[in-house]
């Protein structure tokens, strides 16, 4: 899954005093609530939706393998009424079926002991069609062209919502074949994991029967139906289709081509060809925010799949490619081979994130994805680099190991966080660069071949990689996946060409953190020479024969998941060598310097001193790192007396780059110039650059008369800046445009801009939209945290949310429930708000949100402390640099 949750996630600290690697996969040892005596092998399910009442009825027959004698059958069901049950063709009394709502279990008590062997149960049931993306859900949307309001259906089951659609063994280890039949209106197209086997007209419409899937986990089922169009192509032996609502399928052309390219790459990489006869890429106009890797039928939020060459931005295009590459990687890693239990979710998500980025970078090196990793400006405008996001969270007291204990369904939903996705990805990248690309790929091939159509634990992956690399992978990995946090390596020059390296735990806002140690796959280079590797296994390590006058850089290309803190002499040598460093190494130095400032290991002068020494460049990853830091500081200083002086300085740092990039695209400029231009306009606009603001207003005016006059790449930035400083008339104009368009991407551009209005009266008007059905439910509710961040008025957003909480939470999906309230507090920077969140959570939120609350409390406390420290250091720095800044500006 690639949910675009705006705001980060779960945490609890577990201190592992005695780490031991987990054992390889075995069914009996796999955690979970369901007993392992009975396993399903084949489901045959028939569903009849009622589109007027948003309910459905269903029947199913499940073939079971009973492994040892049982007196009852225990499976999952949620918000379903079970009306009839039979065992081996004999009806069970009505009282035999009991639903335990709290544990989401259905228990069938049997009249007598059931002997080991093959058995069959049949169930009749009914359920509801949800408004939010949970189980079977409906989406209302405006049809392209006609503008008519239409309804369609979709499903979202990961992590634990297949049980809302049909009673099932809804834990990933219970793989089975699923054969779905559904009844839909005659003019609808119905899609599921497998191709349609037969279709017939019946009284209620048409009955569509899909072929049975190979053995797979229940959460990978999919059913989508509506008035849909499609385009198709073949990639080797696979039929690839892009499916969208009527009138939009042609916008899937780019996705179709990208999918064909990506499929071939993975067929080769994994060494096992894509195993299903078809792969559908399905665009949904609502329901959920990200994408979901249902086997053979991947669902995407529309703007993550459809690309309109006339109106979509370069950012959108890159995002589409990356999301597809991530989801298609899951067809093998996640679907063909599945983690046994949610404590190994990182295997799915860390791997798909790493593989997707690797594949994207392979075909599109110009996008600098390893450095930028396009979670566009959507989730948070803080540090945009994936590795950096994970490291920020992992440095705090609220972090957790990649592999975490998962006991309940709510915890499974909370597991989709930055640590799971991004630290996982980052660790795999470090491991790949340490073992070598070919050795690593051979290990993955061995793993897939050995475990296809089965489940695994992390140990199975390490075993495969150890066998191909002949290196103790499990021993290296254990510190990174089973304990929280990561190290900083301190670099100190000694006499005689010796360099002393010392490791310790790196933390931010975390006093008395338990000390931990890692086996670090280090890389280092004397600038201008070939890099070398070293497995650092102890607390200290000495490098010999490093010339005293040559710069030494650790963590080559920033591929490692650790920080480096240089002593003054080696740092000065590095600053002198900056022009000789590549962009990856410069971004790595910037990221580490900023992290050291946050950790109170250095003053802000370390960071700005480095920024000022950088050679002039328009390399996007480097400039965006700086933009993100300036944006973070600007947000932290909101309404403080230092803000104006800081903005003046910040503009002086960004202006020279903007002068080079300019407003208008230049012939032959790199593909990323458009992204950089947009980032600079939006950043300078926020920093109160009068010329940029005037330029945006002028372009907006022209756009109103002639939309083609404004390049799609610039639209989000221009709308945002215009609305940031908007009066009511301008706000209303943008709102009207948002109401009118049927393009999800354009709609999002307009509403995102509305969230940036700073006039309190307009802030309230924007918030009120969250309660209407102008936006798909997931986007409507996310408008509130977005306003909290972008308006500079988190207090108005929180007051609004508190008064309307019930209506808002009714629209939030399973994955988002625990995060929603905490996400509204993330942008406060005063301690009393941290206490307010704690108090509110205690009396209003479920215990499942406790980790998320702790995380945001920590964030608010950090911001409060950091703000005080930053103001002091910033004043000193700006007093010495404002003259220079004026000269530059
Ligand atoms: Zn995923």
Coordinates of C-alpha atoms in Angstrom, one line a residue, residues 453-720:
X453 CA 2.9 -18.7 -3.3
X454 CA 4.0 -18.8 0.3
X455 CA 4.7 -16.6 3.4
X456 CA 7.9 -15.6 5.0
X457 CA 9.6 -13.9 7.9
X458 CA 12.5 -11.5 7.6
X459 CA 14.8 -14.3 8.5
X460 CA 14.0 -16.0 5.2
X461 CA 15.3 -13.0 3.3
X462 CA 18.5 -12.7 5.3
X463 CA 19.1 -16.4 4.8
X464 CA 18.8 -16.0 1.0
X465 CA 21.1 -13.0 1.0
X466 CA 23.7 -14.7 3.3
X467 CA 23.8 -17.7 1.0
X468 CA 24.5 -15.7 -2.1
X469 CA 26.9 -13.1 -0.5
X470 CA 28.6 -15.5 2.0
X471 CA 28.4 -12.6 4.5
X472 CA 26.7 -12.7 7.9
X473 CA 23.6 -10.6 6.7
X474 CA 21.4 -11.5 9.6
X475 CA 24.1 -10.4 12.1
X476 CA 24.4 -7.0 10.4
X477 CA 20.7 -6.6 10.0
X478 CA 19.6 -7.4 13.5
X479 CA 20.8 -4.0 14.9
X480 CA 19.0 -2.1 12.1
X481 CA 15.7 -4.0 12.1
X482 CA 15.2 -5.2 15.7
X483 CA 16.4 -2.2 17.7
X484 CA 15.2 1.4 17.3
X485 CA 17.3 4.3 16.2
X486 CA 20.6 4.6 14.3
X487 CA 24.2 5.8 14.9
X488 CA 26.2 8.9 14.3
X489 CA 29.9 8.3 13.4
X490 CA 32.2 10.9 14.8
X491 CA 35.3 11.6 12.8
X492 CA 38.5 12.9 14.5
X493 CA 41.9 13.5 12.9
X494 CA 44.8 12.2 14.9
X495 CA 48.5 12.4 14.1
X496 CA 50.3 10.2 11.6
X497 CA 47.5 9.9 9.1
X498 CA 45.2 8.3 11.6
X499 CA 41.5 9.0 11.7
X500 CA 39.6 7.9 14.7
X501 CA 35.9 6.9 14.1
X502 CA 33.6 6.5 17.1
X503 CA 29.9 5.5 16.9
X504 CA 27.1 6.4 19.3
X505 CA 23.3 6.6 19.1
X506 CA 22.0 9.7 17.4
X507 CA 19.0 11.3 19.1
X508 CA 16.9 14.4 19.0
X509 CA 14.9 15.7 22.0
X510 CA 15.6 12.4 23.8
X511 CA 17.6 12.8 27.0
X512 CA 19.1 9.7 28.6
X513 CA 18.4 7.6 25.6
X514 CA 19.6 4.0 26.2
X515 CA 23.0 3.6 24.4
X516 CA 23.0 1.2 21.5
X517 CA 25.5 0.0 19.0
X518 CA 25.4 -1.2 15.4
X519 CA 27.3 -3.1 12.9
X520 CA 27.7 -0.3 10.4
X521 CA 28.5 -1.1 6.7
X522 CA 30.6 2.1 6.3
X523 CA 31.8 3.6 3.1
X524 CA 34.4 6.4 2.9
X525 CA 36.5 8.1 0.3
X526 CA 39.5 10.5 0.1
X527 CA 38.0 13.1 -2.2
X528 CA 39.2 12.3 -5.8
X529 CA 39.9 8.7 -5.0
X530 CA 37.8 5.5 -5.3
X531 CA 35.6 4.8 -2.3
X532 CA 36.3 2.0 0.2
X533 CA 34.1 -0.1 2.6
X534 CA 34.5 -1.1 6.2
X535 CA 32.2 -3.1 8.4
X536 CA 32.4 -1.1 11.7
X537 CA 31.6 -3.7 14.4
X538 CA 32.9 -2.0 17.5
X539 CA 32.6 1.4 19.3
X540 CA 35.7 2.7 17.7
X541 CA 37.7 2.1 14.5
X542 CA 40.9 3.6 13.2
X543 CA 41.5 4.5 9.5
X544 CA 45.2 4.6 8.7
X545 CA 47.2 6.5 6.0
X546 CA 44.7 9.3 5.4
X547 CA 46.9 12.3 4.2
X548 CA 46.5 15.2 6.6
X549 CA 45.8 17.7 3.8
X550 CA 43.2 15.7 1.9
X551 CA 39.5 15.8 2.6
X552 CA 37.9 12.6 3.8
X553 CA 34.1 12.0 3.3
X554 CA 32.2 9.2 5.0
X555 CA 28.9 7.7 3.8
X556 CA 29.7 7.9 0.1
X557 CA 26.7 9.2 -1.9
X558 CA 24.7 9.3 1.3
X559 CA 23.7 5.7 0.8
X560 CA 24.1 4.7 4.4
X561 CA 21.5 5.1 7.2
X562 CA 23.7 7.0 9.7
X563 CA 24.9 10.5 10.4
X564 CA 28.5 11.7 10.4
X565 CA 29.8 14.4 12.7
X566 CA 33.2 15.8 11.7
X567 CA 35.7 17.4 14.0
X568 CA 36.6 21.0 13.0
X569 CA 39.8 20.2 11.0
X570 CA 38.3 17.5 8.8
X571 CA 35.1 19.7 8.3
X572 CA 37.2 22.6 7.1
X573 CA 39.0 20.4 4.6
X574 CA 35.5 19.2 3.4
X575 CA 34.3 22.7 2.9
X576 CA 37.3 23.5 0.8
X577 CA 36.6 20.4 -1.3
X578 CA 32.9 21.1 -1.9
X579 CA 33.3 22.0 -5.6
X580 CA 34.7 18.5 -6.2
X581 CA 31.8 16.7 -4.5
X582 CA 28.9 15.3 -6.4
X583 CA 25.3 16.4 -5.7
X584 CA 24.6 13.2 -3.6
X585 CA 27.5 13.9 -1.3
X586 CA 26.6 17.6 -1.0
X587 CA 23.0 16.8 -0.1
X588 CA 24.3 14.3 2.4
X589 CA 26.4 17.0 4.1
X590 CA 23.5 19.4 4.2
X591 CA 21.2 16.8 5.7
X592 CA 23.7 15.8 8.3
X593 CA 24.5 19.4 9.2
X594 CA 20.8 20.2 9.7
X595 CA 20.3 17.1 11.8
X596 CA 23.2 18.0 14.0
X597 CA 21.6 21.4 14.5
X598 CA 18.3 19.8 15.5
X599 CA 20.1 17.5 17.8
X600 CA 21.8 20.4 19.6
X601 CA 25.2 19.1 18.5
X602 CA 25.9 22.2 16.5
X603 CA 24.6 25.8 16.1
X604 CA 22.7 26.9 13.0
X605 CA 25.9 28.5 11.9
X606 CA 27.2 25.0 10.9
X607 CA 24.3 24.6 8.5
X608 CA 24.2 28.2 7.0
X609 CA 28.0 28.2 6.9
X610 CA 27.9 25.2 4.6
X611 CA 25.0 26.6 2.5
X612 CA 27.0 29.8 1.9
X613 CA 30.1 27.8 0.8
X614 CA 28.2 25.7 -1.8
X615 CA 29.1 26.4 -5.4
X616 CA 26.2 28.0 -7.3
X617 CA 24.0 25.3 -8.8
X618 CA 20.5 24.5 -9.9
X619 CA 20.7 20.8 -8.9
X620 CA 17.2 20.2 -7.6
X621 CA 17.8 17.8 -4.7
X622 CA 20.4 20.2 -3.2
X623 CA 18.3 23.3 -3.6
X624 CA 15.2 21.5 -2.3
X625 CA 17.0 20.4 0.8
X626 CA 17.7 24.1 1.5
X627 CA 14.2 25.2 0.6
X628 CA 12.8 22.7 3.0
X629 CA 15.0 23.8 5.9
X630 CA 14.1 27.5 5.2
X631 CA 10.5 26.6 5.0
X632 CA 10.6 24.8 8.4
X633 CA 12.4 27.7 10.1
X634 CA 10.0 30.2 8.6
X635 CA 7.0 28.1 9.9
X636 CA 8.6 27.9 13.3
X637 CA 9.2 31.7 13.5
X638 CA 5.6 32.5 12.4
X639 CA 4.4 35.7 14.2
X640 CA 7.7 36.1 16.0
X641 CA 9.7 39.4 15.8
X642 CA 12.7 37.5 14.2
X643 CA 10.7 36.3 11.2
X644 CA 11.1 39.4 9.0
X645 CA 14.9 39.5 9.4
X646 CA 15.0 35.7 8.7
X647 CA 12.9 36.0 5.6
X648 CA 15.1 38.7 4.3
X649 CA 18.1 36.4 4.8
X650 CA 16.4 33.3 3.4
X651 CA 15.3 35.2 0.2
X652 CA 18.9 36.2 -0.3
X653 CA 19.9 32.5 -0.3
X654 CA 17.2 31.4 -2.8
X655 CA 17.1 34.5 -5.1
X656 CA 20.4 33.7 -7.0
X657 CA 19.0 30.3 -8.0
X658 CA 15.7 31.8 -9.1
X659 CA 17.5 34.4 -11.2
X660 CA 19.1 31.5 -13.1
X661 CA 16.0 29.4 -13.4
X662 CA 13.6 32.3 -14.2
X663 CA 9.9 32.3 -14.7
X664 CA 9.8 30.8 -18.1
X665 CA 11.0 27.4 -19.3
X666 CA 14.2 27.6 -21.3
X667 CA 15.0 25.4 -24.3
X668 CA 17.0 22.3 -23.5
X669 CA 16.7 22.7 -19.7
X670 CA 16.8 19.5 -17.6
X671 CA 13.5 17.8 -16.8
X672 CA 13.8 18.8 -13.2
X673 CA 14.0 22.6 -13.9
X674 CA 10.2 22.8 -13.9
X675 CA 10.0 21.2 -10.5
X676 CA 12.8 23.5 -9.1
X677 CA 11.1 26.6 -10.6
X678 CA 7.8 25.7 -8.9
X679 CA 9.5 24.9 -5.6
X680 CA 11.4 28.3 -5.7
X681 CA 8.3 30.3 -6.5
X682 CA 6.3 28.7 -3.8
X683 CA 9.1 29.1 -1.2
X684 CA 9.9 32.7 -2.1
X685 CA 6.2 33.5 -2.1
X686 CA 5.9 32.2 1.4
X687 CA 9.0 34.2 2.4
X688 CA 7.2 37.3 1.4
X689 CA 9.2 38.1 -1.8
X690 CA 7.2 41.0 -3.2
X691 CA 8.3 40.5 -6.8
X692 CA 7.3 36.8 -6.8
X693 CA 4.0 37.7 -5.2
X694 CA 3.3 40.3 -7.9
X695 CA 4.5 37.9 -10.6
X696 CA 2.1 35.2 -9.4
X697 CA -0.8 37.6 -9.2
X698 CA -0.2 38.8 -12.8
X699 CA 0.0 35.2 -14.1
X700 CA -3.1 34.2 -12.2
X701 CA -5.0 37.1 -13.8
X702 CA -3.8 36.0 -17.3
X703 CA -4.7 32.4 -16.4
X704 CA -8.3 33.4 -15.6
X705 CA -8.6 34.8 -19.1
X706 CA -6.7 32.0 -20.8
X707 CA -5.8 28.9 -18.8
X708 CA -3.3 27.8 -21.5
X709 CA -1.1 30.8 -20.6
X710 CA 0.1 29.2 -17.4
X711 CA 2.3 26.1 -17.6
X712 CA 0.8 23.2 -15.7
X713 CA 4.0 22.8 -13.7
X714 CA 3.6 26.3 -12.3
X715 CA -0.1 26.2 -11.5
X716 CA 0.1 24.7 -8.0
X717 CA 2.8 27.2 -6.9
X718 CA 1.1 30.2 -8.5
X719 CA -2.3 29.4 -7.0
X720 CA -0.7 28.8 -3.6

